[in-house]
CSV table of C-alpha atoms and ligand atoms in Angstrom, one decimal:
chain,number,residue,atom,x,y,z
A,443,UNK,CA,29.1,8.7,8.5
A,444,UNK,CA,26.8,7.4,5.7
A,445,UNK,CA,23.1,7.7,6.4
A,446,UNK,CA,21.6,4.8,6.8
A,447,UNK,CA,17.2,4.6,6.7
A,448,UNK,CA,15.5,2.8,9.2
A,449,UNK,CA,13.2,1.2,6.5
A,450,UNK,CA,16.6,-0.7,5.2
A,451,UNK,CA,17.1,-2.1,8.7
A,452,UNK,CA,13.3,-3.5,9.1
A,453,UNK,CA,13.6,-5.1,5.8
A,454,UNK,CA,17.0,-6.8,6.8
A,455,UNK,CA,15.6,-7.8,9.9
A,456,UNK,CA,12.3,-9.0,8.1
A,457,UNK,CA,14.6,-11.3,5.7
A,458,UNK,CA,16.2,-12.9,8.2
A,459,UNK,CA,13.4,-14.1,9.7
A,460,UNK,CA,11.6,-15.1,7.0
A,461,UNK,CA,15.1,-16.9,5.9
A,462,UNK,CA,14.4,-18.8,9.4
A,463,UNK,CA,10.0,-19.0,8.5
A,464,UNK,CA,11.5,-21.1,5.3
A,465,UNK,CA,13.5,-23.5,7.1
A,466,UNK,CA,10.5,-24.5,9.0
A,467,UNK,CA,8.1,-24.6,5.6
A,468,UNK,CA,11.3,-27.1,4.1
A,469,UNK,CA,11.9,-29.2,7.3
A,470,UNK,CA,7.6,-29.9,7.2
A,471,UNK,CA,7.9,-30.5,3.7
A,472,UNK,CA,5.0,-28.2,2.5
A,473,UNK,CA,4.7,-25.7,-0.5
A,474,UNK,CA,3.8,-22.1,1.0
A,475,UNK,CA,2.5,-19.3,-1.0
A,476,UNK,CA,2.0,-16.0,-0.3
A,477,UNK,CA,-1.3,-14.6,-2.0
A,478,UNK,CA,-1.6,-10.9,-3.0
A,479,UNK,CA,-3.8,-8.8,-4.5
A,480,UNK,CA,-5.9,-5.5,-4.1
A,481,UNK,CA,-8.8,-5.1,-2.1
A,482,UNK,CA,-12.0,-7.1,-4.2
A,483,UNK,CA,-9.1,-8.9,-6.6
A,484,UNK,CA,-10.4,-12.5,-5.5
A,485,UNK,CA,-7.9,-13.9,-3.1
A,486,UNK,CA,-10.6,-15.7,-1.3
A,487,UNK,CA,-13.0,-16.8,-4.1
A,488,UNK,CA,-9.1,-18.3,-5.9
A,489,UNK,CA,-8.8,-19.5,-2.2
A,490,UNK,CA,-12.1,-21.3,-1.8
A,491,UNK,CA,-11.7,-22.9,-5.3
A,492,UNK,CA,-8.8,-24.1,-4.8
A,493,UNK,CA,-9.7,-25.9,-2.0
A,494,UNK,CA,-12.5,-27.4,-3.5
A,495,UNK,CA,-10.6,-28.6,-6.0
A,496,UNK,CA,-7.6,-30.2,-4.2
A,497,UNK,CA,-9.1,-31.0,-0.7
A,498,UNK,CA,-9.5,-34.6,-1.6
A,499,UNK,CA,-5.6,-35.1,-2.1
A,500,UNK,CA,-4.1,-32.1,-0.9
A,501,UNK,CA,-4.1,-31.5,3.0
A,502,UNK,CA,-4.2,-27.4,3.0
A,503,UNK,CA,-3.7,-25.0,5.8
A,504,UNK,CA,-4.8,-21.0,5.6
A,505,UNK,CA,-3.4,-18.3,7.6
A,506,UNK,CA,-5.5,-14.9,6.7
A,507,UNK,CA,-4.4,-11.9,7.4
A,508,UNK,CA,-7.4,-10.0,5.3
A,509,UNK,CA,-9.7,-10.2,8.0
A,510,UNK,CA,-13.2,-10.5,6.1
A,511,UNK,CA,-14.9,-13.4,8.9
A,512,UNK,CA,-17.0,-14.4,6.5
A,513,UNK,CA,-14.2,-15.3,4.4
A,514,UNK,CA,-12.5,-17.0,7.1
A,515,UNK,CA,-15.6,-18.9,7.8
A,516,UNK,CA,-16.8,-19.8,4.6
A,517,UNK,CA,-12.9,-21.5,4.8
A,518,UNK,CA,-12.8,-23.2,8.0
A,519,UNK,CA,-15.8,-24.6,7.1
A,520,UNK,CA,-14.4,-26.8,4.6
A,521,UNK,CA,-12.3,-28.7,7.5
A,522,UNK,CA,-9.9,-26.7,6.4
A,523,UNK,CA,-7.3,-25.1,9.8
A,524,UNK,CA,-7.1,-21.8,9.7
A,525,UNK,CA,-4.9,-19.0,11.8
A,526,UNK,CA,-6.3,-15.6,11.6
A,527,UNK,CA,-3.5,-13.2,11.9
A,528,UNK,CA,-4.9,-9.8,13.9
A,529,UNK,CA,-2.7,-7.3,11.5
A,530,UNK,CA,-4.1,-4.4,14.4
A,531,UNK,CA,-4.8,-2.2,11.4
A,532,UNK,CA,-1.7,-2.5,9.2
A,533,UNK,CA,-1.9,-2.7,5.6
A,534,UNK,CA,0.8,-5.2,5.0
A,535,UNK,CA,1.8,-8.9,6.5
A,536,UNK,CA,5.1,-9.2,7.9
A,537,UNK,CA,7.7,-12.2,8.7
A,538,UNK,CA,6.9,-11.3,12.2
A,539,UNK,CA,3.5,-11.5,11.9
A,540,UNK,CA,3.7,-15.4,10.1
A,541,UNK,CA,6.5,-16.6,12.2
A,542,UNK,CA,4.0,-15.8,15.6
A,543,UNK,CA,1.2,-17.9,13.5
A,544,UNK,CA,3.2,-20.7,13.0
A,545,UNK,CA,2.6,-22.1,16.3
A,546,UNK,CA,-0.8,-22.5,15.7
A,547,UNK,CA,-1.1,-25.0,13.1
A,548,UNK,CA,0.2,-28.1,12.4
A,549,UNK,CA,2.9,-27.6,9.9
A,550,UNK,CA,4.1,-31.3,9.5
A,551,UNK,CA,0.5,-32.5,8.8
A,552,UNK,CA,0.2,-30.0,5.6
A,553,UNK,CA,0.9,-30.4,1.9
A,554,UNK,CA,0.1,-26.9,0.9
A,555,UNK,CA,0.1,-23.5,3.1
A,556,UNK,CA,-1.6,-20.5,1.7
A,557,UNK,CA,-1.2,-17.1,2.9
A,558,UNK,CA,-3.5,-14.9,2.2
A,559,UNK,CA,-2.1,-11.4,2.5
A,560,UNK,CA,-3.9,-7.6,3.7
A,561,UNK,CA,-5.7,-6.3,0.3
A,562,UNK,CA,-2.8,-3.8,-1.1
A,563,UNK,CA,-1.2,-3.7,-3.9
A,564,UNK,CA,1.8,-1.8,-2.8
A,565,UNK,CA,3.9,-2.6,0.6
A,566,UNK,CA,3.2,-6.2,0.5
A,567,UNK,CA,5.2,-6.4,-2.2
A,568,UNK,CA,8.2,-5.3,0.1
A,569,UNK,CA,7.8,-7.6,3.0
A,570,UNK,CA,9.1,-11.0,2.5
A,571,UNK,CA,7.4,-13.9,3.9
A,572,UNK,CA,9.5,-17.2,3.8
A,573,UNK,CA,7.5,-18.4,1.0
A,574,UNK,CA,8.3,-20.9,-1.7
A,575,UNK,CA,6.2,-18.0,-4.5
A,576,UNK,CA,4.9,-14.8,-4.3
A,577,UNK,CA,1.8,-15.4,-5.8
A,578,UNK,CA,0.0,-12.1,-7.3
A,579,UNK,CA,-3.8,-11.7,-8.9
A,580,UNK,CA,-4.8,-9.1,-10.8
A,581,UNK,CA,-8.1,-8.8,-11.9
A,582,UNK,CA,-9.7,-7.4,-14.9
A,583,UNK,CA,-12.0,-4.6,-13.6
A,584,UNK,CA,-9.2,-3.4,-11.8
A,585,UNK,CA,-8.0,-2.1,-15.6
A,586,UNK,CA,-5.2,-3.6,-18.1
A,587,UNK,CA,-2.4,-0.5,-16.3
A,588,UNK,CA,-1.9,-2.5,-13.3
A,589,UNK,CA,1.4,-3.6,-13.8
A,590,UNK,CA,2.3,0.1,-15.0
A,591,UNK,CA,0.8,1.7,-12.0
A,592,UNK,CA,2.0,-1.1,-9.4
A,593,UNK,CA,5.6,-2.5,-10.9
A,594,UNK,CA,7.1,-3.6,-7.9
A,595,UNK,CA,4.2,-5.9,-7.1
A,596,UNK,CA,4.7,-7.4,-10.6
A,597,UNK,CA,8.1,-7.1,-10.3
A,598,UNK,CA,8.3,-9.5,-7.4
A,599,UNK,CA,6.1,-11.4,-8.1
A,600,UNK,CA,6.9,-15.5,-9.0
A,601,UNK,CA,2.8,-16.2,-10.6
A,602,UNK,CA,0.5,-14.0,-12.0
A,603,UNK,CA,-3.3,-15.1,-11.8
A,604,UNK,CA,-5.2,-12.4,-14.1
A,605,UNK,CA,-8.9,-13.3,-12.4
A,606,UNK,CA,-12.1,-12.6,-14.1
A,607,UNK,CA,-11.6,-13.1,-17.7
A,608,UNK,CA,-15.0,-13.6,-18.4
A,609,UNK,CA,-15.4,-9.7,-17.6
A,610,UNK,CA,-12.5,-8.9,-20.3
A,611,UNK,CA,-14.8,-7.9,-23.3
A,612,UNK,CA,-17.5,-6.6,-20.7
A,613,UNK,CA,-14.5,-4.2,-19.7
A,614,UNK,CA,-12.8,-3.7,-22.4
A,615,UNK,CA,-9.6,-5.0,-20.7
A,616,UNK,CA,-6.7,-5.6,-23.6
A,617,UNK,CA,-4.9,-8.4,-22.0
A,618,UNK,CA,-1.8,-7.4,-24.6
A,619,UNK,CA,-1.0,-4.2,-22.9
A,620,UNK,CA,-1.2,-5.7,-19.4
A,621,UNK,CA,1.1,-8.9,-20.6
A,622,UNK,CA,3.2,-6.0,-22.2
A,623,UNK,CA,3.6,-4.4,-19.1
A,624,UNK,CA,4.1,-7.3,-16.8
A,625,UNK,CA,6.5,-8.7,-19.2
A,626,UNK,CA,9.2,-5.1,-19.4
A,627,UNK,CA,9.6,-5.6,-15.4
A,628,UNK,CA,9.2,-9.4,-15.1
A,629,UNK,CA,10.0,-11.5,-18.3
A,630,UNK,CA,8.9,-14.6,-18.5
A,631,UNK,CA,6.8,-14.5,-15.3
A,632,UNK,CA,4.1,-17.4,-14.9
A,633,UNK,CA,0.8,-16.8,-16.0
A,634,UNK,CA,-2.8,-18.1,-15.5
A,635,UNK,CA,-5.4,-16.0,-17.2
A,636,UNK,CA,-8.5,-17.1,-15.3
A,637,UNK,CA,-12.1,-16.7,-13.7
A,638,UNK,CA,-13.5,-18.3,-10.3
A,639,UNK,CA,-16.8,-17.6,-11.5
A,640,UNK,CA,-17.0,-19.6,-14.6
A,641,UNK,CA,-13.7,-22.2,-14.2
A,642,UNK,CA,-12.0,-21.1,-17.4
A,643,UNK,CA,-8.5,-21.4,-17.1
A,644,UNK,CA,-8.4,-22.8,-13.8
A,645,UNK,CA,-7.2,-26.5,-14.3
A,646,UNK,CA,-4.0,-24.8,-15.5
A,647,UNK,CA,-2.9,-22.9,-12.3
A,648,UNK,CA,-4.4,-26.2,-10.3
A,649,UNK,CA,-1.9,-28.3,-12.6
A,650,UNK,CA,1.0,-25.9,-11.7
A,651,UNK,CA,-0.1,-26.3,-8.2
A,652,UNK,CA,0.1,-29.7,-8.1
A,653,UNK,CA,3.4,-29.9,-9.4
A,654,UNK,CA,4.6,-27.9,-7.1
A,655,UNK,CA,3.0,-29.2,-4.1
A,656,UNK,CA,4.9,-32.6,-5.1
A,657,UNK,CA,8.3,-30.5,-5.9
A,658,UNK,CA,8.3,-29.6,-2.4
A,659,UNK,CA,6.9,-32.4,-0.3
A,660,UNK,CA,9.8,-34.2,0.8
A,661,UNK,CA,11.4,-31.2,2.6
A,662,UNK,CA,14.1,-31.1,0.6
A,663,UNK,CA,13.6,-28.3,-1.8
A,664,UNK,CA,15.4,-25.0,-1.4
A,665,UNK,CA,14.2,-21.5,-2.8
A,666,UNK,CA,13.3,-21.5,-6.6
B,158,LIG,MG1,-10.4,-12.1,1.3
B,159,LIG,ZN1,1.8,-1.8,4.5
């Protein structure tokens, strides 16, 4: 009898369910995105801007399972509903973990749905979510060998935000050999060199945004 590992059999398990997570996303006519990055890359500050910028138009809904409060508050205090996923520890989200936070917000009365995911760059990667894109930053004083280090998170990834740019000189990041990089495992891949702190490069990733947003507003979009 072939051996078969148990971490094959929680993965199939977590795609199914996160087949059934994407059904509910379609039916309320939302765009979801998972958001992942390492510890310090920026998910909230890309999370807060965002927001900012959009709020007017776009009714957005966070579910954060990077449990910073302050984050969280700093968020809900834009009007914005939030579900705070208690991860009890673990260093990933899983489809089980979203599917039991569905409940408690109001999917139909959303536009756009962003998940911010536990600060790793490693198993996340692994877990599917039901999301429309995988949406991955990187950020320049993390070093230009992230994509070498880390390929399956740039591997599975659907965007690429490469966050404070205006550190790149500072650092001595080559942008070049990270595009290299990310490029051998993931040609093509969408990418928004950026920086929350000084706005450069932002309008870009808001206009892809945007257009996706309206892509998948009226529930009848099916995966990318
Ligand atoms: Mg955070
Ligand atoms: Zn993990």
């Amino acid at each position: 009898m072939p051996e078969i590992p148990i971490v094959e059999n929680i993965l199939d398990a977590n795609d199914q369910l996160a087949a059934r997570i994407r059904i509910e996303f379609d039916s309320a006519g939302l765009l979801a995105l998972n958001l992942m990055a390492s510890p310090g890359g920026g998910k909230t500050s890309v999370i807060l801007k965002t927001i900012e910028a959009l709020k007017d138009d776009v009714r957005i809904g966070v579910i954060d399972g990077d449990v910073v409060p302050l984050d969280l508050e700093k968020i809900a205090e834009m009007g914005i509903p939030v579900s705070l996923i208690n991860t009890g520890g673990n260093c990933h989200l899983d489809a089980n973990m979203v599917y039991s936070a569905l409940p408690s917000l109001d999917l139909n009365a959303l536009d756009l749905l962003i998940i911010e995911n536990v600060g790793n760059l490693i198993c996340p990667a692994a877990f599917s979510l039901g999301v429309h894109y995988d949406v991955v930053i990187a950020s320049v004083p993390e070093g230009d060998d992230k994509p070498y280090k880390y390929p399956a998170m740039f591997k599975g990834a659907d965007v690429l935000l490469l966050n404070k740019m205006d550190l790149e000189d500072y650092m001595g990041f080559r942008v070049d050999y990270f595009r290299h990089g990310v490029e051998v495992l993931n040609p093509g891949l969408t990418f928004f060199p950026i920086s929350c702190r000084t706005g450069d490069g932002f309008d870009a990733w808001l206009d892809w945004l945007r257009t996706a947003i309206k892509a998948y507003s009226n529930g009848q979009e099916t995966t990318p």
